[in-house]
PDB file of C-alpha atoms in Angstrom:
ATOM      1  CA  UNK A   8    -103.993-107.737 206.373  1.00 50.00           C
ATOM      2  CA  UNK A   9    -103.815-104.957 203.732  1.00 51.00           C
ATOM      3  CA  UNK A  10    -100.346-104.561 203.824  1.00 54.00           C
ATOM      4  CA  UNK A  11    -100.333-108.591 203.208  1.00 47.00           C
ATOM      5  CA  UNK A  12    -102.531-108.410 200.352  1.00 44.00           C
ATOM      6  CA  UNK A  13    -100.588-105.257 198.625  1.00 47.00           C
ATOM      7  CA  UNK A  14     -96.803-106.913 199.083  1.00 47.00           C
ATOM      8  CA  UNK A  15     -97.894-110.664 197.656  1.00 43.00           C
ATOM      9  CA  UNK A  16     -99.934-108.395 194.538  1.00 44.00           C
ATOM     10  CA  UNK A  17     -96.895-106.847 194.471  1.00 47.00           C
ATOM     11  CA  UNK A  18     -95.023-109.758 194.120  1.00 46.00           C
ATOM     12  CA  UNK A  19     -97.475-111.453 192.207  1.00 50.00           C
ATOM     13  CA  UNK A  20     -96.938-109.022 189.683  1.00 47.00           C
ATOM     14  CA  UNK A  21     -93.303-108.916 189.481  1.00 44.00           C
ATOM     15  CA  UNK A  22     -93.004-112.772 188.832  1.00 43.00           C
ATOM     16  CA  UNK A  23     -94.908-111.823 185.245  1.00 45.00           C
ATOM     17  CA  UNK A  24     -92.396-109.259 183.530  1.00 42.00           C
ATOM     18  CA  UNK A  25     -90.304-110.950 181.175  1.00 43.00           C
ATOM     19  CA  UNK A  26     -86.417-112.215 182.553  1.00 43.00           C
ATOM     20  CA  UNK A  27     -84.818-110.584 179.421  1.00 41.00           C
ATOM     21  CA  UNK A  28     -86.884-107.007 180.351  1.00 41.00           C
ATOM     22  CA  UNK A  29     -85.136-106.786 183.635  1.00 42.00           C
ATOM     23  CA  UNK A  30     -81.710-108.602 182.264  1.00 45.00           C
ATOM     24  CA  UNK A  31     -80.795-105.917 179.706  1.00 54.00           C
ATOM     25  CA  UNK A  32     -81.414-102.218 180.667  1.00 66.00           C
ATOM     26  CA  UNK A  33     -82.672-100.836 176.873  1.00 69.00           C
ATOM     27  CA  UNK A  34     -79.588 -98.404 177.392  1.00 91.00           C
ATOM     28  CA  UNK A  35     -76.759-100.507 177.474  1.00 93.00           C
ATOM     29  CA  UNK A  36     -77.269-102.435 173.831  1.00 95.00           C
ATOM     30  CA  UNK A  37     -77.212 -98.855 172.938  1.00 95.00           C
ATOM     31  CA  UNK A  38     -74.332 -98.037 174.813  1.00 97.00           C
ATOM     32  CA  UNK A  39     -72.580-100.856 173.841  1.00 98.00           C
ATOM     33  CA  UNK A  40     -73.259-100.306 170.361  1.00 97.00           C
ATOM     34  CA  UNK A  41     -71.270 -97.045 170.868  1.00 98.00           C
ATOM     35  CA  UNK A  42     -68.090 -98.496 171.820  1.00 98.00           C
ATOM     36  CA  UNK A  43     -68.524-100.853 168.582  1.00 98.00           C
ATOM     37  CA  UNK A  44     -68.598 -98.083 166.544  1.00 98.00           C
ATOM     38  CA  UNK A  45     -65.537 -96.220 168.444  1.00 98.00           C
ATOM     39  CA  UNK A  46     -63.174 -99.017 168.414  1.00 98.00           C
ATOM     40  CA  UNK A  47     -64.331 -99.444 164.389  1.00 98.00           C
ATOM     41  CA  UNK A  48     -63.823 -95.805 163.942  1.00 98.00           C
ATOM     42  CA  UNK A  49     -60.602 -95.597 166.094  1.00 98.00           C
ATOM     43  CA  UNK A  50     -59.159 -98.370 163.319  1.00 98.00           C
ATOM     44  CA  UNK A  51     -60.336 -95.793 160.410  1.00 98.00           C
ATOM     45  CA  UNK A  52     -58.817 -92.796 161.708  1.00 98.00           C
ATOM     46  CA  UNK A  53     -55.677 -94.938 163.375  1.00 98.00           C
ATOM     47  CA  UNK A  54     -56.116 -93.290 166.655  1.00 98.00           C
ATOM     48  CA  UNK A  55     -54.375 -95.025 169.124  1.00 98.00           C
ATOM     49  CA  UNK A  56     -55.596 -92.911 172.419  1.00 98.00           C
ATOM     50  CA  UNK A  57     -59.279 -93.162 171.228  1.00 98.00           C
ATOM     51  CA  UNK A  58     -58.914 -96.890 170.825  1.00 98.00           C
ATOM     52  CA  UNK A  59     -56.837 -97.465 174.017  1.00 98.00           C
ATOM     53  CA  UNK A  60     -59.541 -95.423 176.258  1.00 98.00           C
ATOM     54  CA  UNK A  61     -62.180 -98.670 174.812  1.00 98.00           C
ATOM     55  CA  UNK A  62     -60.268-101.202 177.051  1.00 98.00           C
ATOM     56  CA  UNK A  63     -60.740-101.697 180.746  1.00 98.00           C
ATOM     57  CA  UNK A  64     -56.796-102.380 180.900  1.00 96.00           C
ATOM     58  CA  UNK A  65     -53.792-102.880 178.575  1.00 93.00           C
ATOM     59  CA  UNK A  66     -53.354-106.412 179.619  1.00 95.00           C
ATOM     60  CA  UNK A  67     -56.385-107.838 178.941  1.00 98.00           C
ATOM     61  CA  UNK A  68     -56.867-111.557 176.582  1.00 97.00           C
ATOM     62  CA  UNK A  69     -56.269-110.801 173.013  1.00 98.00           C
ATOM     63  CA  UNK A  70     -55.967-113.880 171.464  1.00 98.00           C
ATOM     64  CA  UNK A  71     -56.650-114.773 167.646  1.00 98.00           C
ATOM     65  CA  UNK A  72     -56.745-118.577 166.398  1.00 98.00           C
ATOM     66  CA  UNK A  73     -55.922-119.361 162.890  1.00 97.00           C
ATOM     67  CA  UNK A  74     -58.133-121.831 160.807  1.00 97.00           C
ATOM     68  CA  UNK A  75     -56.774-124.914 159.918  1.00 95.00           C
ATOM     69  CA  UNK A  76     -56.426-124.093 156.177  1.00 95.00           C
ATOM     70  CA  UNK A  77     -54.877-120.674 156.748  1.00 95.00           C
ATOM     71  CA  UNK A  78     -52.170-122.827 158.910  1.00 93.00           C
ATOM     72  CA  UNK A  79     -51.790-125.675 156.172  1.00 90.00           C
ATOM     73  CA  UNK A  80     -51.060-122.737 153.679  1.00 90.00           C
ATOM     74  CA  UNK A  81     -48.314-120.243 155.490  1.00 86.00           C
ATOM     75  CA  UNK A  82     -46.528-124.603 156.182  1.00 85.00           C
ATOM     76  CA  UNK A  83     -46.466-124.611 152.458  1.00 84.00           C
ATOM     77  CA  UNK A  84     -45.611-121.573 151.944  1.00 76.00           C
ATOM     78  CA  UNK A  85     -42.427-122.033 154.332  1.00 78.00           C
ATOM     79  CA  UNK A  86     -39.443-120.550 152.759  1.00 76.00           C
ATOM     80  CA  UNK A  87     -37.318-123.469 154.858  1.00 79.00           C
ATOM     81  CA  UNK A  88     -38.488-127.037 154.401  1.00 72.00           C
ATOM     82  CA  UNK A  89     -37.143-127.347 158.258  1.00 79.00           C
ATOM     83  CA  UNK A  90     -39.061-124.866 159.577  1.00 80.00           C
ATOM     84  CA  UNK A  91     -41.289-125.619 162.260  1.00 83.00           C
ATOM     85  CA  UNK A  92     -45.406-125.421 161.797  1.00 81.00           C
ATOM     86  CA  UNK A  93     -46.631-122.044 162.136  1.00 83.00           C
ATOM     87  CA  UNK A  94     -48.896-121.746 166.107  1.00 90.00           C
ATOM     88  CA  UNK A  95     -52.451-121.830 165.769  1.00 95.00           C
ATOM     89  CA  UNK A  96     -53.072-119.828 168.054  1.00 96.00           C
ATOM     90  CA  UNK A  97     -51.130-116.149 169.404  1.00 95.00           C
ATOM     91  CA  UNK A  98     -51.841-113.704 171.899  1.00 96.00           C
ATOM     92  CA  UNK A  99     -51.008-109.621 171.242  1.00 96.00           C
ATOM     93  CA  UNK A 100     -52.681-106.571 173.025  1.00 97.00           C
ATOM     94  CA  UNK A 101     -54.535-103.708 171.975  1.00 98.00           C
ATOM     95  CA  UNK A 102     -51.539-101.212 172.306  1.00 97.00           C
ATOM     96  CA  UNK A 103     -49.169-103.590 169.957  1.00 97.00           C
ATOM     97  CA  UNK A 104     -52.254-104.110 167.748  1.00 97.00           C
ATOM     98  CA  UNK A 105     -52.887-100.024 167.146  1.00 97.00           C
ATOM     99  CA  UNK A 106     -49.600 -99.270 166.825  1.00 97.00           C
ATOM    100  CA  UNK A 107     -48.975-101.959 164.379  1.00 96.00           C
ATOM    101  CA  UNK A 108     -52.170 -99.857 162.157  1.00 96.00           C
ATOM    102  CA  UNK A 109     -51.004 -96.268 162.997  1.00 96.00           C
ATOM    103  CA  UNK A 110     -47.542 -97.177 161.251  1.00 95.00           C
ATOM    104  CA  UNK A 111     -49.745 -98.300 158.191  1.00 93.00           C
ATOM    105  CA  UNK A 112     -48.625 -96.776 155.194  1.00 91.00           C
ATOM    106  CA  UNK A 113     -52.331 -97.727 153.637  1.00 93.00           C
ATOM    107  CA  UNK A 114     -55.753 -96.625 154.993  1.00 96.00           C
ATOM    108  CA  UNK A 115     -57.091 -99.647 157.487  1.00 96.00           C
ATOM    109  CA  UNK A 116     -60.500-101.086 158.720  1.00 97.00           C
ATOM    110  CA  UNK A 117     -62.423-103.584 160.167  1.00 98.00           C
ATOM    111  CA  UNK A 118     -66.006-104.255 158.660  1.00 97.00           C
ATOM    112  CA  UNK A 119     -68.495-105.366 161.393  1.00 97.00           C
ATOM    113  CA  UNK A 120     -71.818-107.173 160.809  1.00 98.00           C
ATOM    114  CA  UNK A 121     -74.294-109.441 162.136  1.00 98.00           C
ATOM    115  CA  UNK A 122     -73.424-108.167 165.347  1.00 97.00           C
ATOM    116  CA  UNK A 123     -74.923-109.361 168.548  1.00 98.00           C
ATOM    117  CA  UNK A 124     -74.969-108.135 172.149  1.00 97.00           C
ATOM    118  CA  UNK A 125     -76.266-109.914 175.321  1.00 96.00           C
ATOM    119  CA  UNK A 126     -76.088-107.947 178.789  1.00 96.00           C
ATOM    120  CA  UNK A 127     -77.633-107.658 182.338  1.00 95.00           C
ATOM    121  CA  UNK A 128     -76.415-104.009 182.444  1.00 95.00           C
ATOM    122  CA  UNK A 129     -73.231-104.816 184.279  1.00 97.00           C
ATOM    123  CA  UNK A 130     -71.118-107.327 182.116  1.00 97.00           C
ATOM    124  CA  UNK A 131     -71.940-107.533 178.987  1.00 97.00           C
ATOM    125  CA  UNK A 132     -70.828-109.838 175.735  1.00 98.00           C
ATOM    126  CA  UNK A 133     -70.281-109.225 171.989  1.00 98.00           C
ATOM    127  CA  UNK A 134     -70.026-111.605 169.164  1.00 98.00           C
ATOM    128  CA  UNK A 135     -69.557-110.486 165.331  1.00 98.00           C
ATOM    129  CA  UNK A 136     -68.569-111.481 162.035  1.00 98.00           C
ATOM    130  CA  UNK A 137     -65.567-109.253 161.088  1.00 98.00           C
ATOM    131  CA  UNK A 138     -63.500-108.784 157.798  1.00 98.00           C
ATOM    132  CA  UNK A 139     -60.145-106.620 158.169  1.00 97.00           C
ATOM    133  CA  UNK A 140     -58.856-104.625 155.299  1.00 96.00           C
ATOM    134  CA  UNK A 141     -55.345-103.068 154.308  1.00 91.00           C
ATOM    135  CA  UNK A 142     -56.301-100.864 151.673  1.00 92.00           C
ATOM    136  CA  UNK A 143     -58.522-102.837 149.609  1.00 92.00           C
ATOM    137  CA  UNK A 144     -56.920-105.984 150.153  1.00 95.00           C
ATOM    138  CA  UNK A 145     -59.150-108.161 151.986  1.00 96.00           C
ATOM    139  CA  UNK A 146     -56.469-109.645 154.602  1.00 95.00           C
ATOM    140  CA  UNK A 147     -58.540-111.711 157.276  1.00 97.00           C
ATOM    141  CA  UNK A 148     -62.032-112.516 158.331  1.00 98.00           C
ATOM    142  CA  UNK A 149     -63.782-114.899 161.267  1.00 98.00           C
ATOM    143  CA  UNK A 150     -65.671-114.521 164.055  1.00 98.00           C
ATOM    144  CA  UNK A 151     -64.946-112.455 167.038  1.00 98.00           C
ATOM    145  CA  UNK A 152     -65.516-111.919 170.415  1.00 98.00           C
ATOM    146  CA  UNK A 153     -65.652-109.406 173.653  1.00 98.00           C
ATOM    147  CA  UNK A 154     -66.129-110.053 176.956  1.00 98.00           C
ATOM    148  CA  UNK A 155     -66.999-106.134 178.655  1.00 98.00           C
ATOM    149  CA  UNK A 156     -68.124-104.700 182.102  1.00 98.00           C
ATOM    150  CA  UNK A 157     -69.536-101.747 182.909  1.00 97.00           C
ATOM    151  CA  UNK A 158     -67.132 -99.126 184.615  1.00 97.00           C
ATOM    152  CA  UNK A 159     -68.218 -95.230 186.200  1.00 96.00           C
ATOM    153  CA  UNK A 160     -66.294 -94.833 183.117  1.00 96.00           C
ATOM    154  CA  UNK A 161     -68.917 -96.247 180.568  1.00 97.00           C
ATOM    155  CA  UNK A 162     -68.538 -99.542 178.840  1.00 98.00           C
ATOM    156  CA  UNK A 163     -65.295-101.307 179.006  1.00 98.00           C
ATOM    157  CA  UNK A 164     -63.548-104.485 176.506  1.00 98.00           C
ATOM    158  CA  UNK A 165     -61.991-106.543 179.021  1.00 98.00           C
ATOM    159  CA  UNK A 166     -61.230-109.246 176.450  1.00 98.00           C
ATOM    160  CA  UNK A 167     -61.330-109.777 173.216  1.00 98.00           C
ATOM    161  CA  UNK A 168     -61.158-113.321 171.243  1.00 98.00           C
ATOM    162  CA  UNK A 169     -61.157-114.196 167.596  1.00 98.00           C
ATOM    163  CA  UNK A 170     -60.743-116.930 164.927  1.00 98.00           C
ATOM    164  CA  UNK A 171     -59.115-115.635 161.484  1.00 97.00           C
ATOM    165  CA  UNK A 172     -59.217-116.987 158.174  1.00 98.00           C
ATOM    166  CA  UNK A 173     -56.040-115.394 156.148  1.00 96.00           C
ATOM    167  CA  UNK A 174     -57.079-114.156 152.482  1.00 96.00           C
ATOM    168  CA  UNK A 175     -55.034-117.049 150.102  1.00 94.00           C
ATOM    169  CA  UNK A 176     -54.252-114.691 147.824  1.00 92.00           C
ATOM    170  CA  UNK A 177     -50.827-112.704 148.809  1.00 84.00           C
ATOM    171  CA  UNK A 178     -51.310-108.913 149.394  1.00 80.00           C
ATOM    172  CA  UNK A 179     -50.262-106.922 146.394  1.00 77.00           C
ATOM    173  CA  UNK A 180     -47.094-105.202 146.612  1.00 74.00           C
ATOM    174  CA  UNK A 181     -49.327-101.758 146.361  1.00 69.00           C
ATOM    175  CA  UNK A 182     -50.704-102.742 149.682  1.00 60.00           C
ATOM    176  CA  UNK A 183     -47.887-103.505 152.000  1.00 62.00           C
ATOM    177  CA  UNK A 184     -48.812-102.066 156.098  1.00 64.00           C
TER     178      UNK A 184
END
């Protein structure tokens, strides 16, 4: 009868901690944070191995989507009347994407605020408010997005999403990747 009593106390008492207390180990915001900070850094200092160790493969969903009034601009901005509408959307990957920033004549980065993580400790998702700078030309800002899983390896990006609002003005000649 003890045993009874102690295993439904025991139970009893699980039922009242919090769901988001046993959803989110306190280590793996933290963790997470980290690789935010890496890939932002890795950008900075055009590092292409540090960035490429952030992913949990090469070929994972990088997608961007432009806003409608970015794509109603580069139309009428078409050096060809004939030329068909620019795609809304486009898919790269994060080797093409580094490499395209290590060849950067001008220093590179991607600000990163109002950040916010949700995780159970084994997947895990990111969503931010990013603007991404050639020099100190302001070239494209939105909202963006990671999917991640937790390897032996430490965090992982296993996708990464985002919606980008190109900068009206054109990018000074003194700024040209």
């Amino acid at each position: 009868m003890k045993k009874l009593l102690a295993a439904l106390l025991m139970l009893g008492g699980l039922s009242i901690v919090p769901d988001y207390a046993l959803a989110q180990p306190a280590d793996s915001k933290a963790q997470i944070e980290q690789v935010i900070e890496s890939f932002r850094m890795a950008i900075i200092n055009k590092d292409e191995e540090a960035f490429l160790k952030l992913f949990l493969k090469e070929d994972i969903t990088w997608a961007g989507v432009t806003t409608d009034a970015s794509i109603e601009r580069l139309y009428a901005n078409r050096p060809k009347p004939e030329m068909k509408r620019p795609s809304k959307t486009f898919n790269s990957s994060p080797r093409r994407f580094i490499s395209s920033l290590v060849k950067a004549k001008v220093n590179v980065a991607e600000t990163i605020s109002n950040a916010r993580i949700d995780s159970d400790g084994d997947v895990g998702q990111v969503w931010f408010d990013y603007t991404f700078v050639y020099g100190s030309y302001k070239e494209n800002w939105g909202k963006e997005s990671w999917q991640m899983v937790r390897t032996a390896d430490g965090w992982k990006i296993a996708a990464v999403v985002w919606s980008q609002e190109l900068n009206p003005t054109p990018l000074p000649a003194t700024e040209t990747p």
